[in-house]
mmCIF file of C-alpha atoms in Angstrom:
data_model
loop_
_atom_site.group_PDB
_atom_site.id
_atom_site.type_symbol
_atom_site.label_atom_id
_atom_site.label_comp_id
_atom_site.label_asym_id
_atom_site.label_seq_id
_atom_site.Cartn_x
_atom_site.Cartn_y
_atom_site.Cartn_z
ATOM 1 C CA UNK A 1 0.000 0.000 0.000
ATOM 2 C CA UNK A 2 1.170 3.520 -0.698
ATOM 3 C CA UNK A 3 1.821 5.827 2.156
ATOM 4 C CA UNK A 4 4.194 7.888 4.221
ATOM 5 C CA UNK A 5 6.630 6.303 6.654
ATOM 6 C CA UNK A 6 8.146 8.308 9.459
ATOM 7 C CA UNK A 7 10.905 6.988 11.682
ATOM 8 C CA UNK A 8 11.680 6.665 14.444
ATOM 9 C CA UNK A 9 8.375 6.820 16.285
ATOM 10 C CA UNK A 10 10.098 8.127 19.426
ATOM 11 C CA UNK A 11 13.341 10.075 19.598
ATOM 12 C CA UNK A 12 15.315 11.567 22.436
ATOM 13 C CA UNK A 13 17.758 14.420 22.073
ATOM 14 C CA UNK A 14 20.566 15.442 24.350
ATOM 15 C CA UNK A 15 21.518 19.046 24.866
ATOM 16 C CA UNK A 16 23.623 20.378 21.998
ATOM 17 C CA UNK A 17 22.827 17.456 19.740
ATOM 18 C CA UNK A 18 21.378 17.485 16.252
ATOM 19 C CA UNK A 19 18.850 14.782 15.411
ATOM 20 C CA UNK A 20 17.343 13.775 12.094
ATOM 21 C CA UNK A 21 13.786 12.604 11.535
ATOM 22 C CA UNK A 22 13.129 10.429 8.518
ATOM 23 C CA UNK A 23 10.194 10.762 6.128
ATOM 24 C CA UNK A 24 9.723 8.518 3.106
ATOM 25 C CA UNK A 25 6.741 8.381 0.740
ATOM 26 C CA UNK A 26 5.852 5.983 -2.064
ATOM 27 C CA UNK A 27 2.852 7.942 -3.322
ATOM 28 C CA UNK A 28 4.827 9.564 -6.146
ATOM 29 C CA UNK A 29 3.918 12.961 -4.719
ATOM 30 C CA UNK A 30 5.896 16.027 -5.718
ATOM 31 C CA UNK A 31 5.178 18.160 -2.650
ATOM 32 C CA UNK A 32 6.240 17.331 0.896
ATOM 33 C CA UNK A 33 5.835 19.145 4.196
ATOM 34 C CA UNK A 34 7.000 19.091 7.791
ATOM 35 C CA UNK A 35 4.738 20.212 10.608
ATOM 36 C CA UNK A 36 5.217 20.623 14.297
ATOM 37 C CA UNK A 37 2.291 19.819 16.603
ATOM 38 C CA UNK A 38 2.056 21.123 20.149
ATOM 39 C CA UNK A 39 -0.950 20.577 22.423
ATOM 40 C CA UNK A 40 -3.702 23.107 21.790
ATOM 41 C CA UNK A 41 -1.893 24.762 18.873
ATOM 42 C CA UNK A 42 -2.827 22.757 15.849
ATOM 43 C CA UNK A 43 -0.164 22.188 13.199
ATOM 44 C CA UNK A 44 2.521 24.698 12.312
ATOM 45 C CA UNK A 45 4.490 24.492 9.083
ATOM 46 C CA UNK A 46 8.252 24.138 9.443
ATOM 47 C CA UNK A 47 9.451 23.529 5.862
ATOM 48 C CA UNK A 48 7.954 22.484 2.576
ATOM 49 C CA UNK A 49 9.266 21.233 -0.736
ATOM 50 C CA UNK A 50 7.625 21.569 -4.118
ATOM 51 C CA UNK A 51 10.006 19.325 -5.998
ATOM 52 C CA UNK A 52 13.343 17.560 -5.719
ATOM 53 C CA UNK A 53 16.259 19.822 -4.789
ATOM 54 C CA UNK A 54 13.922 22.630 -3.812
ATOM 55 C CA UNK A 55 12.584 23.546 -0.379
ATOM 56 C CA UNK A 56 11.320 26.643 1.383
ATOM 57 C CA UNK A 57 10.938 27.849 4.949
ATOM 58 C CA UNK A 58 7.532 27.698 6.547
ATOM 59 C CA UNK A 59 6.308 29.674 9.533
ATOM 60 C CA UNK A 60 8.663 28.271 12.176
ATOM 61 C CA UNK A 61 11.847 27.201 10.346
ATOM 62 C CA UNK A 62 14.371 28.556 12.862
ATOM 63 C CA UNK A 63 16.432 25.757 14.384
ATOM 64 C CA UNK A 64 15.469 23.250 11.694
ATOM 65 C CA UNK A 65 16.937 22.167 8.366
ATOM 66 C CA UNK A 66 15.797 19.858 5.557
ATOM 67 C CA UNK A 67 17.004 18.317 2.339
ATOM 68 C CA UNK A 68 15.211 16.917 -0.701
ATOM 69 C CA UNK A 69 17.721 14.893 -2.673
ATOM 70 C CA UNK A 70 15.189 12.287 -3.751
ATOM 71 C CA UNK A 71 11.520 12.601 -4.574
ATOM 72 C CA UNK A 72 10.618 9.983 -1.997
ATOM 73 C CA UNK A 73 12.578 11.398 0.922
ATOM 74 C CA UNK A 74 12.360 14.616 2.948
ATOM 75 C CA UNK A 75 14.379 14.318 6.184
ATOM 76 C CA UNK A 76 14.152 16.965 8.891
ATOM 77 C CA UNK A 77 17.093 17.838 11.132
ATOM 78 C CA UNK A 78 16.374 19.434 14.477
ATOM 79 C CA UNK A 79 19.509 21.366 15.325
ATOM 80 C CA UNK A 80 20.880 22.443 18.680
ATOM 81 C CA UNK A 81 19.696 25.943 17.814
ATOM 82 C CA UNK A 82 16.106 24.819 18.358
ATOM 83 C CA UNK A 83 15.737 25.543 22.064
ATOM 84 C CA UNK A 84 12.331 23.981 22.555
ATOM 85 C CA UNK A 85 12.271 20.910 20.318
ATOM 86 C CA UNK A 86 9.925 18.753 22.395
ATOM 87 C CA UNK A 87 6.910 18.165 20.153
ATOM 88 C CA UNK A 88 5.172 15.759 17.817
ATOM 89 C CA UNK A 89 6.488 16.088 14.251
ATOM 90 C CA UNK A 90 4.360 15.203 11.265
ATOM 91 C CA UNK A 91 5.459 14.729 7.672
ATOM 92 C CA UNK A 92 2.936 15.095 4.864
ATOM 93 C CA UNK A 93 2.816 14.964 1.083
ATOM 94 C CA UNK A 94 0.494 15.993 -1.721
ATOM 95 C CA UNK A 95 0.427 15.474 -5.476
ATOM 96 C CA UNK A 96 1.466 19.066 -6.032
ATOM 97 C CA UNK A 97 2.110 22.213 -4.036
ATOM 98 C CA UNK A 98 -1.341 23.685 -3.871
ATOM 99 C CA UNK A 99 -3.778 24.321 -1.058
ATOM 100 C CA UNK A 100 -6.511 22.492 -2.957
ATOM 101 C CA UNK A 101 -4.604 19.226 -2.807
ATOM 102 C CA UNK A 102 -5.338 17.032 0.208
ATOM 103 C CA UNK A 103 -2.285 16.279 2.251
ATOM 104 C CA UNK A 104 -1.463 12.728 3.311
ATOM 105 C CA UNK A 105 0.232 12.328 6.683
ATOM 106 C CA UNK A 106 2.653 9.937 8.267
ATOM 107 C CA UNK A 107 2.180 8.623 11.806
ATOM 108 C CA UNK A 108 4.576 11.114 13.314
ATOM 109 C CA UNK A 109 7.729 11.201 15.428
ATOM 110 C CA UNK A 110 7.615 12.283 19.049
ATOM 111 C CA UNK A 111 10.792 14.105 20.038
ATOM 112 C CA UNK A 112 11.751 14.624 23.666
ATOM 113 C CA UNK A 113 14.699 16.159 25.475
ATOM 114 C CA UNK A 114 16.822 14.006 27.775
ATOM 115 C CA UNK B 1 -4.070 36.435 6.468
ATOM 116 C CA UNK B 2 -6.462 33.613 7.014
ATOM 117 C CA UNK B 3 -7.260 32.049 10.336
ATOM 118 C CA UNK B 4 -9.220 29.059 11.474
ATOM 119 C CA UNK B 5 -11.127 28.836 14.726
ATOM 120 C CA UNK B 6 -12.437 25.719 16.358
ATOM 121 C CA UNK B 7 -14.343 27.132 19.335
ATOM 122 C CA UNK B 8 -14.672 23.863 21.233
ATOM 123 C CA UNK B 9 -11.495 22.458 22.736
ATOM 124 C CA UNK B 10 -13.170 19.336 24.089
ATOM 125 C CA UNK B 11 -16.561 17.700 23.512
ATOM 126 C CA UNK B 12 -17.974 14.689 25.309
ATOM 127 C CA UNK B 13 -20.776 12.779 23.644
ATOM 128 C CA UNK B 14 -22.625 9.560 24.425
ATOM 129 C CA UNK B 15 -22.312 6.640 22.065
ATOM 130 C CA UNK B 16 -25.181 6.727 19.600
ATOM 131 C CA UNK B 17 -25.768 10.447 20.050
ATOM 132 C CA UNK B 18 -25.206 13.030 17.335
ATOM 133 C CA UNK B 19 -22.031 15.085 17.082
ATOM 134 C CA UNK B 20 -21.350 18.512 15.654
ATOM 135 C CA UNK B 21 -17.934 20.144 15.582
ATOM 136 C CA UNK B 22 -17.648 23.803 14.724
ATOM 137 C CA UNK B 23 -15.163 25.465 12.425
ATOM 138 C CA UNK B 24 -15.048 29.142 11.471
ATOM 139 C CA UNK B 25 -12.592 30.793 9.149
ATOM 140 C CA UNK B 26 -11.664 34.284 8.110
ATOM 141 C CA UNK B 27 -11.003 34.692 4.411
ATOM 142 C CA UNK B 28 -12.713 36.915 1.850
ATOM 143 C CA UNK B 29 -13.229 34.459 -0.967
ATOM 144 C CA UNK B 30 -14.422 30.860 -0.936
ATOM 145 C CA UNK B 31 -11.672 28.830 0.633
ATOM 146 C CA UNK B 32 -10.694 25.207 0.247
ATOM 147 C CA UNK B 33 -11.954 23.438 3.358
ATOM 148 C CA UNK B 34 -10.891 20.187 4.943
ATOM 149 C CA UNK B 35 -11.636 18.117 8.020
ATOM 150 C CA UNK B 36 -9.021 15.709 9.348
ATOM 151 C CA UNK B 37 -9.145 13.216 12.224
ATOM 152 C CA UNK B 38 -6.215 12.178 14.394
ATOM 153 C CA UNK B 39 -6.202 9.156 16.695
ATOM 154 C CA UNK B 40 -3.738 9.268 19.620
ATOM 155 C CA UNK B 41 -0.133 8.928 18.495
ATOM 156 C CA UNK B 42 -1.124 8.796 14.848
ATOM 157 C CA UNK B 43 -1.035 11.084 11.844
ATOM 158 C CA UNK B 44 -3.989 12.936 10.373
ATOM 159 C CA UNK B 45 -6.520 11.223 8.120
ATOM 160 C CA UNK B 46 -8.656 13.179 5.681
ATOM 161 C CA UNK B 47 -12.392 12.899 6.429
ATOM 162 C CA UNK B 48 -13.762 15.174 3.718
ATOM 163 C CA UNK B 49 -13.107 18.290 1.681
ATOM 164 C CA UNK B 50 -15.048 21.133 0.072
ATOM 165 C CA UNK B 51 -13.973 23.269 -2.863
ATOM 166 C CA UNK B 52 -17.187 24.307 -4.610
ATOM 167 C CA UNK B 53 -20.661 23.139 -5.580
ATOM 168 C CA UNK B 54 -23.061 21.404 -3.226
ATOM 169 C CA UNK B 55 -22.507 22.899 0.204
ATOM 170 C CA UNK B 56 -23.222 19.620 1.992
ATOM 171 C CA UNK B 57 -20.366 17.175 1.530
ATOM 172 C CA UNK B 58 -20.152 13.567 2.540
ATOM 173 C CA UNK B 59 -17.000 12.003 3.865
ATOM 174 C CA UNK B 60 -15.697 8.762 5.204
ATOM 175 C CA UNK B 61 -16.798 7.044 8.423
ATOM 176 C CA UNK B 62 -20.317 8.509 8.150
ATOM 177 C CA UNK B 63 -19.255 12.137 8.568
ATOM 178 C CA UNK B 64 -20.645 15.094 6.662
ATOM 179 C CA UNK B 65 -19.953 18.808 6.699
ATOM 180 C CA UNK B 66 -21.853 21.857 5.565
ATOM 181 C CA UNK B 67 -20.323 25.009 4.133
ATOM 182 C CA UNK B 68 -22.199 28.173 5.077
ATOM 183 C CA UNK B 69 -20.745 31.196 3.354
ATOM 184 C CA UNK B 70 -22.860 33.683 5.316
ATOM 185 C CA UNK B 71 -21.470 32.356 8.579
ATOM 186 C CA UNK B 72 -17.944 31.574 7.339
ATOM 187 C CA UNK B 73 -18.401 28.129 8.797
ATOM 188 C CA UNK B 74 -17.733 24.536 7.849
ATOM 189 C CA UNK B 75 -19.183 22.415 10.642
ATOM 190 C CA UNK B 76 -18.679 18.673 10.826
ATOM 191 C CA UNK B 77 -21.507 16.362 11.816
ATOM 192 C CA UNK B 78 -22.209 12.736 12.450
ATOM 193 C CA UNK B 79 -25.737 11.483 13.229
ATOM 194 C CA UNK B 80 -24.722 8.615 15.516
ATOM 195 C CA UNK B 81 -21.322 8.442 17.165
ATOM 196 C CA UNK B 82 -19.419 5.200 17.723
ATOM 197 C CA UNK B 83 -16.809 4.668 20.414
ATOM 198 C CA UNK B 84 -14.172 4.500 17.672
ATOM 199 C CA UNK B 85 -14.889 8.149 16.811
ATOM 200 C CA UNK B 86 -13.035 9.264 19.932
ATOM 201 C CA UNK B 87 -10.150 11.288 18.510
ATOM 202 C CA UNK B 88 -8.984 14.805 17.794
ATOM 203 C CA UNK B 89 -10.511 16.608 14.847
ATOM 204 C CA UNK B 90 -8.877 19.384 12.861
ATOM 205 C CA UNK B 91 -10.393 21.833 10.447
ATOM 206 C CA UNK B 92 -8.015 23.182 7.777
ATOM 207 C CA UNK B 93 -8.408 26.028 5.319
ATOM 208 C CA UNK B 94 -6.559 26.877 2.129
ATOM 209 C CA UNK B 95 -7.019 29.673 -0.340
ATOM 210 C CA UNK B 96 -6.710 29.962 -4.087
ATOM 211 C CA UNK B 97 -3.251 30.538 -5.586
ATOM 212 C CA UNK B 98 -1.604 29.525 -2.353
ATOM 213 C CA UNK B 99 0.202 26.433 -1.147
ATOM 214 C CA UNK B 100 -0.435 26.637 2.539
ATOM 215 C CA UNK B 101 -3.083 25.103 4.752
ATOM 216 C CA UNK B 102 -4.006 26.798 8.020
ATOM 217 C CA UNK B 103 -5.103 24.390 10.719
ATOM 218 C CA UNK B 104 -7.388 25.023 13.645
ATOM 219 C CA UNK B 105 -6.233 24.125 17.145
ATOM 220 C CA UNK B 106 -8.352 20.988 17.130
ATOM 221 C CA UNK B 107 -11.329 19.587 19.037
ATOM 222 C CA UNK B 108 -10.924 16.488 21.172
ATOM 223 C CA UNK B 109 -13.944 14.197 21.166
ATOM 224 C CA UNK B 110 -14.561 11.797 24.023
ATOM 225 C CA UNK B 111 -17.243 9.140 23.603
ATOM 226 C CA UNK B 112 -18.862 7.749 26.736
ATOM 227 C CA UNK B 113 -20.669 4.438 26.847
#
């Protein structure tokens, strides 16, 4: 079945450490997104990518970085510059970068600070 | 800028009773409207969407939603709730010529026996 796979499901970060969250999709979608979810705040857009080798900052990109070297993959790195990284991170994809395209979501990665 | 408001943070409903979740948006033109559901520790699943046409849309799992332009609302309903409907529900809004979806803060639904 086609879908989006996020790994790991749980991740712990030490102070000063960078960690990378994996997102892989086999839906043949061009557009991919990373969201951060905090209780009571809905989803906030971190980065998005319209196509391979292209990505743009979303609303809360500070302290995060991404790459899009392959169509299927859109990993997110949470850097040590992100001072409050504890959250639930969701990866999504859509056929194209347009707000009229439904987004398909992975099952998320929960990141916590040790 | 567009914004999405879900006025109810938490709703408790009895199994078999009806459910209505409210969603209001601020945007001048007709937006693209979505409802998603999220079970604990899971991603979001699309329930239904509205772009144009018939203002009453049917979705999966027996849900429907009605677009009311005069009230800038897109409320989600289900006539008879099942225990498996306990989850968090998100309304999302997009606008033409844009890439971004704005999500509401979510409504948590608890179903009691």
